[in-house]
Amino acid sequence: MFETATATLDWLGVIVFTITGALVASRKQMDFVGFAMLGTATGIGGGTLRNLLLGSPVFWTQRPAYLLACLVVSCAVFFVAHIPQSRYRALIRLDALGLALFAVAGAEKAIQAGASGAVAVVMGVVTATFGGVIRDLLGGDSPVILSREIYASAAGAGAVAYVSLAALGAPRELALGSGFLVALLLRAVSLRRGWTLPRYRPRSRLPYN
């Protein structure tokens, strides 16, 4: 199951994002089925889109253990979601962790599939953000990726760090770890300090001559 560092990151990302999906289900007071659907869709959504775009077999169709893990984790959260003092705070923190894990795991998967560095960065962002988009949409919330928050850009920075270090010949573990830390720290610090991206503001039209 955990035969490679990438597989370990992938599993951790799936589990963490599944928890965030189930936490959203708890905030919406859903039943078992809602927990299972929202948790599973969040956990495997990003990796599914990544594999489809790369033309690779969808990972959970070949390894159903991913689906089973999503279902087990979702059902477990059903019974313990009331324990955290703030489910929203737990959701935000776990989402940042999952984002960083999937940013480097997705980029690494793309490199292994023979993609270029630029494509690997895009696949890292896709893997890290698409599950959250599904979670927010199914939960009836506005997707965080469409807000001013540093979210997709944090995933992109982590993927760029990993791809750059890998291209320079850095040890694989160093490249993966550095990319993970860049994405996680950028997301965490932006949340703590309230950093946002510039927003478009309408400009007055120039008068005609």
Backbone as ProteinMPNN parsed JSONL, in Angstrom:
{"seq_chain_A": "MFETATATLDWLGVIVFTITGALVASRKQMDFVGFAMLGTATGIGGGTLRNLLLGSPVFWTQRPAYLLACLVVSCAVFFVAHIPQSRYRALIRLDALGLALFAVAGAEKAIQAGASGAVAVVMGVVTATFGGVIRDLLGGDSPVILSREIYASAAGAGAVAYVSLAALGAPRELALGSGFLVALLLRAVSLRRGWTLPRYRPRSRLPYN", "coords_chain_A": {"N_chain_A": [[0.827, -1.202, 0.0], [1.877, 1.305, 0.877], [4.186, 1.569, -0.754], [5.849, 3.412, -1.976], [7.171, 6.779, -1.636], [5.54, 8.602, -2.941], [3.115, 7.209, -3.117], [2.494, 7.086, -0.425], [2.099, 9.821, 0.188], [-0.08, 10.236, -1.475], [-2.042, 8.55, -0.36], [-2.273, 9.723, 2.205], [-3.181, 12.258, 1.468], [-5.672, 11.6, 0.286], [-7.043, 10.548, 2.514], [-7.025, 12.755, 4.303], [-8.407, 14.741, 2.825], [-10.817, 13.408, 2.53], [-11.733, 13.468, 5.147], [-12.185, 16.234, 5.4], [-14.3, 16.565, 3.618], [-16.26, 15.004, 4.882], [-16.512, 16.462, 7.239], [-17.709, 18.782, 6.294], [-20.127, 17.646, 5.563], [-21.066, 17.069, 8.099], [-21.463, 19.622, 9.125], [-23.553, 20.375, 7.542], [-25.44, 18.697, 8.459], [-25.951, 16.079, 7.396], [-26.949, 12.671, 6.448], [-25.78, 9.201, 6.838], [-25.338, 8.415, 4.155], [-24.947, 10.84, 2.858], [-22.582, 11.678, 4.162], [-20.821, 9.653, 3.267], [-20.874, 10.004, 0.467], [-20.058, 12.707, 0.116], [-17.596, 12.75, 1.462], [-16.122, 10.754, 0.055], [-16.17, 11.703, -2.623], [-14.737, 14.065, -2.295], [-12.269, 13.094, -1.408], [-11.237, 11.524, -3.565], [-11.605, 13.034, -5.813], [-9.803, 15.018, -6.979], [-7.539, 13.478, -7.742], [-8.748, 11.745, -9.528], [-9.553, 13.417, -11.69], [-7.005, 14.286, -12.458], [-5.778, 11.868, -13.383], [-7.479, 11.291, -15.542], [-6.989, 13.47, -17.241], [-4.313, 13.039, -17.808], [-4.464, 10.742, -19.218], [-4.171, 8.345, -17.95], [-4.881, 5.229, -16.197], [-7.669, 5.429, -14.001], [-6.993, 5.746, -10.643], [-8.422, 4.597, -8.44], [-10.043, 2.715, -9.593], [-8.428, 0.627, -10.145], [-7.377, 0.08, -7.705], [-9.35, -0.591, -5.417], [-9.181, -0.257, -2.705], [-8.823, 2.381, -2.019], [-11.39, 3.496, -2.262], [-12.725, 2.047, -0.274], [-11.332, 2.942, 1.984], [-12.074, 5.647, 1.972], [-14.829, 5.424, 2.488], [-14.822, 4.22, 5.028], [-13.458, 6.142, 6.568], [-15.181, 8.342, 6.248], [-17.524, 7.412, 7.508], [-16.515, 7.068, 10.066], [-16.007, 9.724, 10.816], [-18.604, 10.578, 11.018], [-19.341, 9.789, 13.563], [-17.599, 11.134, 15.243], [-17.479, 13.807, 14.652], [-18.487, 15.775, 16.261], [-16.653, 16.247, 18.228], [-14.361, 18.068, 17.831], [-13.789, 21.414, 18.918], [-14.224, 23.519, 17.214], [-15.494, 22.887, 14.231], [-15.205, 24.146, 11.803], [-12.693, 25.375, 11.981], [-11.084, 23.112, 12.215], [-11.619, 22.005, 9.73], [-10.484, 23.923, 7.973], [-7.755, 23.749, 8.644], [-7.127, 21.049, 8.104], [-7.737, 21.025, 5.413], [-5.722, 22.67, 4.375], [-3.518, 21.045, 4.875], [-4.146, 18.783, 3.287], [-4.156, 20.021, 0.791], [-1.426, 20.692, 0.435], [-0.252, 18.142, 0.488], [-1.403, 16.878, -1.783], [-0.567, 18.6, -3.791], [2.174, 18.137, -4.255], [2.136, 15.357, -4.597], [0.463, 15.053, -6.825], [1.94, 16.414, -8.799], [4.216, 14.8, -8.855], [3.12, 12.363, -9.734], [2.422, 13.11, -12.32], [4.953, 13.627, -13.451], [5.995, 11.037, -13.348], [4.352, 9.907, -15.229], [5.403, 10.85, -17.519], [5.039, 13.514, -18.182], [5.697, 16.985, -18.963], [7.556, 19.532, -17.124], [5.97, 21.853, -16.794], [3.384, 20.897, -17.257], [3.266, 19.096, -15.156], [3.206, 20.802, -12.945], [0.693, 22.0, -13.315], [-0.92, 19.716, -13.051], [-0.402, 19.144, -10.407], [-1.697, 21.297, -9.155], [-4.334, 20.836, -10.012], [-4.873, 18.319, -8.839], [-4.702, 19.047, -6.17], [-6.756, 20.881, -5.758], [-9.248, 20.246, -6.97], [-10.791, 18.326, -5.632], [-11.59, 19.795, -3.393], [-13.175, 21.696, -4.668], [-15.322, 20.121, -5.557], [-16.271, 19.298, -3.041], [-17.094, 21.777, -1.908], [-19.064, 22.608, -3.711], [-20.981, 20.493, -3.618], [-21.605, 20.734, -0.972], [-22.975, 23.072, -0.941], [-21.637, 25.484, -0.798], [-19.68, 28.401, -1.713], [-17.034, 27.782, -3.917], [-13.769, 27.686, -2.579], [-11.622, 28.125, -4.194], [-12.382, 30.063, -5.951], [-12.335, 32.344, -4.547], [-10.644, 35.207, -3.039], [-8.615, 34.177, -1.595], [-5.341, 32.818, -0.885], [-4.922, 30.031, -2.341], [-5.188, 28.033, -4.627], [-2.894, 29.127, -5.689], [-1.058, 28.641, -3.661], [-0.853, 25.869, -3.809], [0.19, 25.717, -6.387], [2.678, 26.98, -6.0], [3.943, 25.14, -4.316], [4.036, 22.908, -6.029], [5.667, 23.927, -8.067], [8.046, 24.312, -6.644], [8.712, 21.656, -6.019], [8.966, 20.488, -8.653], [11.002, 22.088, -9.727], [13.207, 21.574, -8.019], [13.458, 18.833, -8.454], [14.141, 18.84, -11.172], [16.629, 19.973, -10.997], [18.09, 17.963, -10.003], [17.939, 17.303, -7.314], [17.736, 15.257, -4.343], [15.024, 12.957, -4.269], [13.324, 12.771, -2.013], [13.933, 15.163, -0.731], [13.05, 17.043, -2.608], [10.281, 16.448, -2.685], [9.581, 16.891, 0.023], [10.274, 19.596, 0.329], [8.588, 20.878, -1.522], [6.109, 20.231, -0.402], [6.281, 21.588, 2.093], [6.506, 24.251, 1.247], [3.993, 24.716, 0.006], [2.259, 24.183, 2.183], [3.112, 26.001, 4.209], [2.791, 28.479, 2.926], [0.024, 28.549, 2.512], [-0.86, 28.338, 5.191], [0.305, 30.595, 6.475], [-0.841, 32.63, 4.978], [-3.505, 32.371, 5.715], [-3.353, 32.955, 8.428], [-2.409, 35.576, 8.471], [-4.128, 36.881, 6.867], [-3.65, 37.271, 4.149], [-4.367, 38.022, 0.773], [-5.166, 37.648, -2.728], [-4.793, 40.17, -5.3], [-7.771, 41.856, -6.255], [-9.861, 42.279, -9.101], [-10.854, 45.509, -10.071], [-13.4, 47.616, -11.242], [-12.727, 49.984, -13.803], [-12.95, 53.437, -14.641], [-14.294, 54.485, -17.739], [-12.445, 55.848, -20.454], [-13.018, 59.082, -21.719], [-14.503, 59.708, -24.932], [-12.791, 61.239, -27.694]], "CA_chain_A": [[0.0, 0.0, 0.0], [2.732, 2.471, 1.0], [5.467, 1.108, -1.264], [6.68, 4.545, -2.387], [6.856, 8.044, -0.966], [4.4, 9.203, -3.628], [1.911, 6.487, -2.693], [2.198, 7.512, 0.949], [1.509, 11.152, 0.1], [-1.382, 10.096, -2.109], [-2.948, 7.996, 0.643], [-2.507, 10.728, 3.231], [-4.025, 13.29, 0.87], [-7.03, 11.059, 0.146], [-7.655, 10.446, 3.843], [-7.233, 14.09, 4.86], [-9.486, 15.406, 2.1], [-12.057, 12.711, 2.867], [-12.166, 14.016, 6.436], [-12.749, 17.572, 5.201], [-15.613, 16.4, 3.006], [-17.172, 14.515, 5.911], [-16.77, 17.555, 8.168], [-18.721, 19.626, 5.656], [-21.389, 16.909, 5.691], [-21.533, 17.223, 9.477], [-21.965, 20.993, 9.283], [-24.834, 20.43, 6.832], [-26.304, 17.73, 9.146], [-26.334, 15.033, 6.466], [-27.015, 11.315, 6.977], [-24.652, 8.348, 6.481], [-25.109, 8.432, 2.709], [-24.346, 12.138, 2.549], [-21.195, 11.644, 4.616], [-20.049, 8.772, 2.387], [-20.756, 10.597, -0.868], [-19.27, 13.935, 0.151], [-16.231, 12.396, 1.839], [-15.465, 10.013, -1.023], [-15.985, 12.594, -3.774], [-13.656, 15.003, -1.963], [-11.011, 12.367, -1.291], [-10.705, 10.982, -4.821], [-11.955, 13.89, -6.945], [-8.65, 15.623, -7.639], [-6.734, 12.441, -8.382], [-9.504, 11.209, -10.672], [-9.418, 14.345, -12.814], [-5.599, 14.239, -12.878], [-5.548, 10.672, -14.186], [-8.215, 11.415, -16.795], [-6.286, 14.434, -18.089], [-3.042, 12.444, -18.215], [-4.714, 9.533, -19.987], [-3.759, 7.197, -17.138], [-6.018, 4.563, -15.546], [-8.122, 6.069, -12.765], [-6.31, 4.952, -9.618], [-9.273, 3.822, -7.543], [-10.656, 1.59, -10.307], [-7.471, -0.465, -10.064], [-7.116, -0.181, -6.288], [-10.591, -0.228, -4.704], [-8.918, 0.042, -1.29], [-9.018, 3.813, -1.838], [-12.816, 3.709, -2.02], [-13.046, 1.502, 1.039], [-10.778, 3.848, 2.985], [-12.923, 6.842, 1.995], [-16.084, 5.088, 3.146], [-14.555, 3.983, 6.45], [-13.127, 7.423, 7.196], [-16.392, 9.16, 6.274], [-18.413, 6.891, 8.55], [-15.897, 7.348, 11.366], [-16.227, 11.139, 11.113], [-20.011, 10.707, 11.413], [-19.458, 9.564, 15.005], [-16.67, 11.952, 16.043], [-17.435, 15.181, 14.149], [-18.888, 16.71, 17.315], [-15.579, 16.389, 19.217], [-13.598, 19.326, 17.716], [-14.495, 22.585, 19.432], [-14.646, 24.267, 16.031], [-15.358, 22.053, 13.037], [-14.728, 24.985, 10.707], [-11.252, 25.538, 12.133], [-10.482, 21.82, 11.872], [-11.758, 21.867, 8.285], [-9.514, 24.795, 7.319], [-6.41, 23.231, 8.868], [-6.972, 19.801, 7.359], [-7.754, 21.358, 3.989], [-4.383, 23.158, 4.042], [-2.635, 19.872, 4.849], [-4.458, 18.006, 2.084], [-3.713, 20.802, -0.375], [0.027, 20.546, 0.29], [0.045, 16.747, 0.151], [-1.801, 16.579, -3.152], [0.18, 19.438, -4.732], [3.412, 17.449, -4.649], [1.813, 14.015, -5.082], [-0.06, 15.18, -8.184], [3.051, 16.758, -9.687], [5.065, 13.615, -8.971], [2.411, 11.403, -10.592], [2.524, 13.586, -13.699], [6.329, 13.382, -13.888], [6.112, 9.597, -13.57], [3.61, 9.579, -16.448], [6.135, 11.386, -18.659], [4.625, 14.879, -18.492], [6.717, 18.022, -18.824], [7.515, 20.226, -15.851], [4.832, 22.765, -16.747], [2.176, 20.077, -17.094], [3.311, 18.529, -13.806], [2.745, 21.845, -12.022], [-0.76, 22.108, -13.495], [-1.535, 18.527, -12.471], [-0.334, 19.306, -8.963], [-2.768, 22.214, -8.757], [-5.606, 20.148, -10.242], [-5.038, 17.302, -7.812], [-4.836, 19.675, -4.851], [-7.902, 21.791, -5.623], [-10.521, 19.822, -7.555], [-11.593, 17.677, -4.6], [-12.193, 20.862, -2.607], [-14.24, 22.297, -5.468], [-16.466, 19.207, -5.459], [-16.776, 19.382, -1.66], [-17.791, 23.039, -1.689], [-20.274, 22.647, -4.531], [-21.959, 19.558, -3.066], [-22.001, 21.248, 0.331], [-23.743, 24.299, -1.106], [-20.81, 26.639, -0.49], [-18.91, 28.947, -2.827], [-15.703, 27.163, -3.931], [-12.715, 28.561, -2.058], [-10.687, 28.42, -5.275], [-12.867, 31.253, -6.647], [-12.231, 33.493, -3.656], [-9.372, 35.928, -3.116], [-7.645, 33.518, -0.733], [-4.184, 32.16, -1.504], [-5.307, 28.612, -2.273], [-4.581, 27.376, -5.783], [-1.541, 29.658, -5.84], [-0.205, 27.933, -2.709], [-0.599, 24.558, -4.417], [1.089, 25.929, -7.514], [4.027, 27.27, -5.496], [4.506, 23.872, -3.85], [4.342, 22.077, -7.195], [6.827, 24.532, -8.738], [9.222, 24.018, -5.834], [9.058, 20.245, -6.224], [9.41, 20.259, -10.026], [12.276, 22.776, -9.914], [14.259, 20.829, -7.32], [13.629, 17.554, -9.153], [14.861, 19.118, -12.418], [18.018, 20.297, -10.646], [18.746, 16.745, -9.543], [17.896, 17.165, -5.859], [17.166, 13.981, -3.898], [13.572, 12.928, -4.413], [12.673, 13.07, -0.731], [14.118, 16.593, -0.472], [12.161, 17.77, -3.513], [8.909, 16.254, -2.222], [9.411, 17.556, 1.301], [10.341, 21.044, 0.149], [7.352, 21.297, -2.171], [5.048, 20.109, 0.603], [6.412, 22.655, 3.08], [6.218, 25.538, 0.596], [2.539, 24.837, -0.145], [1.608, 24.228, 3.491], [3.442, 27.236, 4.915], [2.184, 29.613, 2.233], [-1.407, 28.526, 2.822], [-1.059, 28.585, 6.62], [0.649, 31.983, 6.794], [-1.837, 33.515, 4.356], [-4.707, 32.313, 6.543], [-3.09, 33.619, 9.707], [-2.179, 37.012, 8.287], [-5.174, 37.454, 6.033], [-3.165, 37.619, 2.814], [-5.259, 37.693, -0.34], [-4.692, 38.079, -4.039], [-5.461, 41.399, -5.755], [-9.06, 41.657, -6.91], [-10.136, 43.218, -10.194], [-11.761, 46.604, -9.758], [-13.814, 48.315, -12.472], [-12.071, 51.258, -14.067], [-13.79, 54.356, -15.399], [-13.957, 54.533, -19.165], [-11.869, 57.101, -20.933], [-13.981, 59.791, -22.603], [-14.161, 59.746, -26.367], [-12.372, 62.546, -28.185]], "C_chain_A": [[0.866, 1.259, 0.0], [4.125, 2.168, 0.465], [6.381, 2.241, -1.706], [6.273, 5.79, -1.616], [5.641, 8.701, -1.597], [3.101, 8.538, -3.217], [1.508, 6.889, -1.283], [1.541, 8.88, 0.959], [0.099, 11.086, -0.476], [-2.413, 9.581, -1.108], [-3.277, 9.022, 1.714], [-3.426, 11.833, 2.707], [-5.463, 12.839, 0.737], [-7.736, 11.033, 1.495], [-7.98, 11.824, 4.415], [-8.377, 14.801, 4.153], [-10.829, 14.725, 2.341], [-12.614, 13.242, 4.187], [-12.795, 15.391, 6.242], [-14.134, 17.492, 4.566], [-16.647, 15.941, 4.019], [-17.486, 15.599, 6.937], [-17.788, 18.537, 7.594], [-20.085, 18.962, 5.757], [-21.945, 17.045, 7.101], [-22.094, 18.621, 9.712], [-23.314, 21.165, 8.597], [-25.843, 19.423, 7.394], [-26.856, 16.674, 8.187], [-26.392, 13.673, 7.15], [-25.782, 10.524, 6.539], [-24.309, 8.45, 4.997], [-24.464, 9.748, 2.29], [-22.89, 12.21, 2.967], [-20.336, 10.837, 3.643], [-19.819, 9.404, 1.018], [-19.846, 11.819, -0.857], [-17.813, 13.644, 0.509], [-15.479, 11.72, 0.712], [-15.19, 10.9, -2.228], [-14.846, 13.581, -3.53], [-12.306, 14.302, -1.964], [-10.398, 11.956, -2.616], [-10.906, 11.911, -6.014], [-10.763, 14.444, -7.698], [-7.795, 14.613, -8.378], [-7.419, 11.836, -9.589], [-9.355, 12.109, -11.884], [-7.99, 14.348, -13.349], [-5.347, 13.051, -13.793], [-6.258, 10.741, -15.529], [-7.497, 12.358, -17.756], [-4.962, 13.875, -18.607], [-3.228, 11.208, -19.089], [-4.268, 8.278, -19.274], [-4.998, 6.512, -16.566], [-6.383, 5.276, -14.254], [-7.723, 5.181, -11.588], [-7.24, 4.087, -8.784], [-10.031, 2.702, -8.25], [-9.733, 0.374, -10.281], [-7.164, -0.86, -8.624], [-8.327, 0.271, -5.479], [-10.38, 0.057, -3.222], [-9.066, 1.538, -1.015], [-10.481, 4.117, -1.521], [-13.216, 3.224, -0.634], [-12.547, 2.426, 2.149], [-11.631, 5.109, 3.103], [-14.226, 6.582, 2.74], [-15.899, 4.906, 4.647], [-14.293, 5.297, 7.172], [-14.37, 8.308, 7.303], [-17.34, 8.717, 7.374], [-17.845, 7.146, 9.942], [-16.13, 8.798, 11.772], [-17.671, 11.378, 11.544], [-20.172, 10.623, 12.933], [-18.588, 10.498, 15.846], [-16.647, 13.411, 15.619], [-17.783, 16.203, 15.225], [-17.747, 17.014, 18.299], [-14.795, 17.686, 19.058], [-14.427, 20.511, 18.198], [-15.01, 23.447, 18.282], [-14.416, 23.39, 14.807], [-14.842, 22.872, 11.859], [-13.22, 25.155, 10.776], [-10.522, 24.249, 11.773], [-10.516, 21.604, 10.363], [-10.699, 22.67, 7.551], [-8.102, 24.227, 7.45], [-6.164, 21.95, 8.083], [-6.95, 20.058, 5.857], [-6.389, 21.865, 3.541], [-3.397, 22.001, 3.953], [-2.873, 19.039, 3.605], [-4.007, 18.702, 0.819], [-2.225, 20.603, -0.619], [0.41, 19.125, -0.108], [-0.247, 16.451, -1.31], [-1.045, 17.417, -4.178], [1.442, 18.726, -5.209], [3.125, 16.051, -5.174], [1.304, 14.064, -6.513], [1.028, 15.517, -9.185], [3.961, 15.557, -9.912], [4.433, 12.559, -9.872], [2.529, 11.806, -12.059], [3.92, 13.362, -14.259], [6.518, 11.905, -14.202], [5.4, 9.164, -14.844], [4.271, 10.152, -17.693], [5.766, 12.798, -19.049], [5.795, 15.839, -18.323], [6.575, 18.696, -17.464], [6.3, 21.128, -15.718], [3.526, 22.008, -16.535], [2.122, 19.477, -15.694], [2.827, 19.547, -12.773], [1.224, 21.979, -12.106], [-1.472, 20.908, -12.866], [-1.47, 18.546, -10.95], [-1.452, 20.195, -8.449], [-4.131, 21.546, -8.911], [-5.879, 19.13, -9.145], [-5.344, 17.917, -6.458], [-6.143, 20.436, -4.673], [-9.242, 21.217, -6.06], [-11.403, 19.104, -6.542], [-12.293, 18.7, -3.724], [-13.318, 21.559, -3.346], [-15.498, 21.431, -5.392], [-17.11, 19.297, -4.08], [-17.606, 20.643, -1.458], [-19.098, 23.093, -2.476], [-21.352, 21.719, -3.973], [-22.461, 20.02, -1.703], [-22.768, 22.556, 0.266], [-22.973, 25.554, -0.759], [-20.121, 27.154, -1.755], [-17.514, 28.336, -2.804], [-14.619, 28.129, -3.5], [-11.738, 28.953, -3.15], [-11.101, 29.683, -6.035], [-12.813, 32.5, -5.773], [-10.872, 34.164, -3.827], [-8.279, 35.227, -2.328], [-6.496, 32.912, -1.537], [-4.375, 30.66, -1.328], [-4.661, 27.838, -3.419], [-3.149, 27.856, -5.985], [-0.577, 29.007, -4.855], [0.14, 26.544, -3.241], [0.375, 24.682, -5.583], [2.512, 26.199, -7.071], [4.703, 25.995, -5.006], [4.896, 22.965, -5.004], [5.558, 22.604, -7.944], [8.104, 24.22, -7.974], [9.669, 22.567, -6.033], [9.647, 20.01, -7.614], [10.783, 20.889, -10.262], [13.422, 22.007, -9.256], [14.515, 19.486, -7.995], [14.415, 17.749, -10.442], [16.328, 19.43, -12.162], [18.768, 19.089, -10.094], [18.775, 16.573, -8.038], [17.35, 15.788, -5.491], [15.644, 14.053, -3.886], [12.847, 13.313, -3.137], [12.785, 14.558, -0.392], [13.178, 17.417, -1.334], [10.709, 17.667, -3.048], [8.656, 17.01, -0.922], [9.406, 19.066, 1.183], [9.066, 21.57, -0.498], [6.174, 21.269, -1.21], [5.094, 21.273, 1.584], [6.09, 24.022, 2.485], [4.708, 25.738, 0.495], [1.852, 24.999, 1.208], [1.862, 25.556, 4.202], [2.798, 28.449, 4.257], [0.692, 29.685, 2.527], [-1.654, 28.894, 4.284], [-0.8, 30.048, 6.981], [-0.367, 32.942, 6.191], [-3.135, 33.52, 5.15], [-4.515, 33.097, 7.836], [-3.002, 35.131, 9.564], [-3.218, 37.679, 7.391], [-4.713, 37.894, 4.663], [-4.184, 37.187, 1.769], [-4.614, 38.14, -1.638], [-5.423, 39.353, -4.452], [-6.756, 41.065, -6.484], [-9.249, 42.706, -8.003], [-11.129, 44.277, -9.729], [-12.114, 47.338, -11.051], [-13.104, 49.654, -12.592], [-13.004, 52.16, -14.903], [-13.335, 54.391, -16.85], [-13.401, 55.886, -19.531], [-12.883, 57.798, -21.851], [-13.514, 59.758, -24.041], [-13.753, 61.16, -26.755], [-13.374, 63.073, -29.213]], "O_chain_A": [[0.624, 2.178, -0.783], [5.126, 2.458, 1.119], [7.591, 2.039, -1.803], [5.195, 5.857, -1.027], [4.808, 9.284, -0.903], [2.097, 9.213, -2.992], [0.321, 7.018, -0.981], [0.545, 9.089, 1.651], [-0.801, 11.791, -0.022], [-3.521, 10.111, -1.019], [-4.439, 9.173, 2.092], [-4.332, 12.286, 3.407], [-6.383, 13.601, 1.036], [-8.89, 11.447, 1.607], [-9.07, 12.043, 4.945], [-9.23, 15.4, 4.808], [-11.866, 15.387, 2.356], [-13.822, 13.44, 4.324], [-13.824, 15.69, 6.848], [-15.033, 18.252, 4.924], [-17.779, 16.425, 4.021], [-18.602, 15.655, 7.453], [-18.631, 19.061, 8.322], [-21.088, 19.631, 6.007], [-23.16, 17.127, 7.284], [-23.089, 18.783, 10.419], [-24.125, 21.994, 9.009], [-26.956, 19.3, 6.884], [-28.057, 16.405, 8.162], [-25.945, 13.525, 8.287], [-24.856, 11.08, 5.948], [-23.14, 8.558, 4.627], [-23.546, 9.767, 1.47], [-22.052, 12.734, 2.231], [-19.259, 11.279, 3.242], [-18.716, 9.351, 0.476], [-18.969, 11.956, -1.71], [-16.901, 14.228, -0.076], [-14.33, 12.065, 0.435], [-14.098, 10.856, -2.795], [-14.083, 13.896, -4.443], [-11.317, 14.844, -2.458], [-9.18, 12.026, -2.786], [-10.433, 11.615, -7.112], [-10.709, 14.355, -8.925], [-7.372, 14.857, -9.508], [-6.764, 11.457, -10.56], [-9.066, 11.635, -12.982], [-7.784, 14.407, -14.561], [-4.765, 13.208, -14.866], [-5.714, 10.305, -16.544], [-7.407, 12.078, -18.951], [-4.539, 14.201, -19.716], [-2.259, 10.684, -19.639], [-4.012, 7.256, -19.911], [-6.053, 7.137, -16.457], [-5.502, 5.683, -13.496], [-8.076, 4.002, -11.546], [-6.89, 2.955, -8.45], [-10.602, 1.832, -7.592], [-10.19, -0.765, -10.381], [-6.746, -1.986, -8.353], [-8.339, 1.37, -4.924], [-11.284, 0.554, -2.55], [-9.4, 1.926, 0.104], [-10.776, 4.901, -0.619], [-13.949, 3.901, 0.087], [-13.25, 2.666, 3.131], [-11.884, 5.587, 4.209], [-14.675, 7.414, 3.528], [-16.712, 5.376, 5.443], [-14.833, 5.541, 8.251], [-14.588, 8.952, 8.329], [-17.897, 9.547, 8.092], [-18.591, 7.406, 10.886], [-16.417, 9.079, 12.936], [-17.94, 12.275, 12.342], [-21.023, 11.295, 13.515], [-18.823, 10.638, 17.046], [-15.871, 14.191, 16.171], [-17.413, 17.372, 15.113], [-17.86, 17.932, 19.112], [-14.57, 18.369, 20.057], [-15.623, 20.598, 17.919], [-16.091, 24.031, 18.364], [-13.276, 23.176, 14.396], [-14.121, 22.349, 11.009], [-12.539, 25.088, 9.753], [-9.482, 24.275, 11.115], [-9.563, 21.084, 9.783], [-10.078, 22.168, 6.614], [-7.34, 24.221, 6.483], [-5.111, 21.786, 7.467], [-6.229, 19.389, 5.117], [-5.937, 21.531, 2.445], [-2.542, 21.973, 3.067], [-1.924, 18.631, 2.936], [-3.532, 18.06, -0.118], [-1.807, 20.372, -1.754], [1.292, 18.927, -0.943], [0.571, 15.841, -1.999], [-0.894, 16.992, -5.323], [1.746, 18.707, -6.402], [3.795, 15.593, -6.1], [1.666, 13.217, -7.33], [1.049, 14.976, -10.29], [4.422, 15.322, -11.029], [5.12, 11.933, -10.679], [2.713, 10.959, -12.932], [4.068, 12.953, -15.411], [7.134, 11.557, -15.209], [5.786, 8.177, -15.471], [3.769, 9.969, -18.802], [6.133, 13.251, -20.132], [6.762, 15.539, -17.624], [5.605, 18.466, -16.742], [5.667, 21.173, -14.663], [2.675, 22.417, -15.745], [1.044, 19.364, -15.11], [2.116, 19.19, -11.834], [0.548, 22.061, -11.081], [-2.509, 21.068, -12.222], [-2.364, 18.033, -10.277], [-2.081, 19.893, -7.435], [-4.988, 21.677, -8.036], [-6.976, 19.081, -8.588], [-6.142, 17.382, -5.689], [-6.595, 20.619, -3.543], [-10.282, 21.657, -5.57], [-12.625, 19.248, -6.575], [-13.449, 18.51, -3.347], [-14.305, 21.971, -2.736], [-16.6, 21.939, -5.19], [-18.333, 19.366, -3.958], [-18.701, 20.584, -0.898], [-20.115, 23.566, -1.97], [-22.513, 22.115, -3.866], [-23.597, 19.738, -1.321], [-23.17, 23.094, 1.297], [-23.574, 26.585, -0.457], [-19.996, 26.43, -2.743], [-16.86, 28.367, -1.761], [-14.551, 29.256, -3.989], [-11.091, 29.996, -3.057], [-10.269, 30.308, -6.692], [-13.201, 33.585, -6.206], [-10.057, 33.746, -4.649], [-7.122, 35.642, -2.386], [-6.652, 32.546, -2.702], [-4.03, 30.096, -0.29], [-3.709, 27.084, -3.214], [-2.287, 27.084, -6.403], [0.6, 28.835, -5.171], [1.283, 26.098, -3.137], [1.273, 23.857, -5.745], [3.457, 25.709, -7.689], [5.892, 25.786, -5.247], [5.95, 22.329, -4.974], [6.39, 21.823, -8.405], [9.129, 23.901, -8.576], [10.858, 22.291, -6.194], [10.709, 19.402, -7.741], [11.633, 20.292, -10.923], [14.477, 21.812, -9.861], [15.661, 19.05, -8.095], [15.264, 16.924, -10.779], [17.176, 19.177, -13.018], [19.948, 19.187, -9.757], [19.56, 15.775, -7.528], [16.575, 15.212, -6.255], [15.057, 15.078, -3.538], [11.883, 14.078, -3.162], [11.857, 15.146, 0.162], [12.574, 18.378, -0.857], [9.99, 18.665, -3.016], [7.639, 17.688, -0.78], [8.628, 19.745, 1.855], [8.525, 22.59, -0.071], [5.342, 22.176, -1.207], [4.063, 21.88, 1.876], [5.471, 24.857, 3.144], [4.196, 26.799, 0.852], [0.971, 25.845, 1.367], [0.935, 26.166, 4.734], [2.314, 29.346, 4.946], [0.157, 30.768, 2.765], [-2.557, 29.676, 4.583], [-1.585, 30.666, 7.7], [-0.721, 33.947, 6.808], [-3.797, 34.553, 5.25], [-5.413, 33.815, 8.278], [-3.463, 35.875, 10.43], [-3.187, 38.892, 7.184], [-5.309, 38.791, 4.067], [-4.786, 36.118, 1.874], [-3.65, 38.905, -1.646], [-6.546, 39.595, -4.008], [-6.818, 40.098, -7.243], [-8.852, 43.861, -7.853], [-12.123, 43.966, -9.073], [-11.236, 47.645, -11.857], [-12.909, 50.363, -11.604], [-13.747, 51.679, -15.759], [-12.141, 54.334, -17.144], [-13.813, 56.921, -19.007], [-13.529, 57.144, -22.67], [-12.319, 59.775, -24.336], [-14.279, 62.143, -26.235], [-13.194, 64.168, -29.746]]}, "name": "protein", "num_of_chains": 1, "seq": "MFETATATLDWLGVIVFTITGALVASRKQMDFVGFAMLGTATGIGGGTLRNLLLGSPVFWTQRPAYLLACLVVSCAVFFVAHIPQSRYRALIRLDALGLALFAVAGAEKAIQAGASGAVAVVMGVVTATFGGVIRDLLGGDSPVILSREIYASAAGAGAVAYVSLAALGAPRELALGSGFLVALLLRAVSLRRGWTLPRYRPRSRLPYN"}
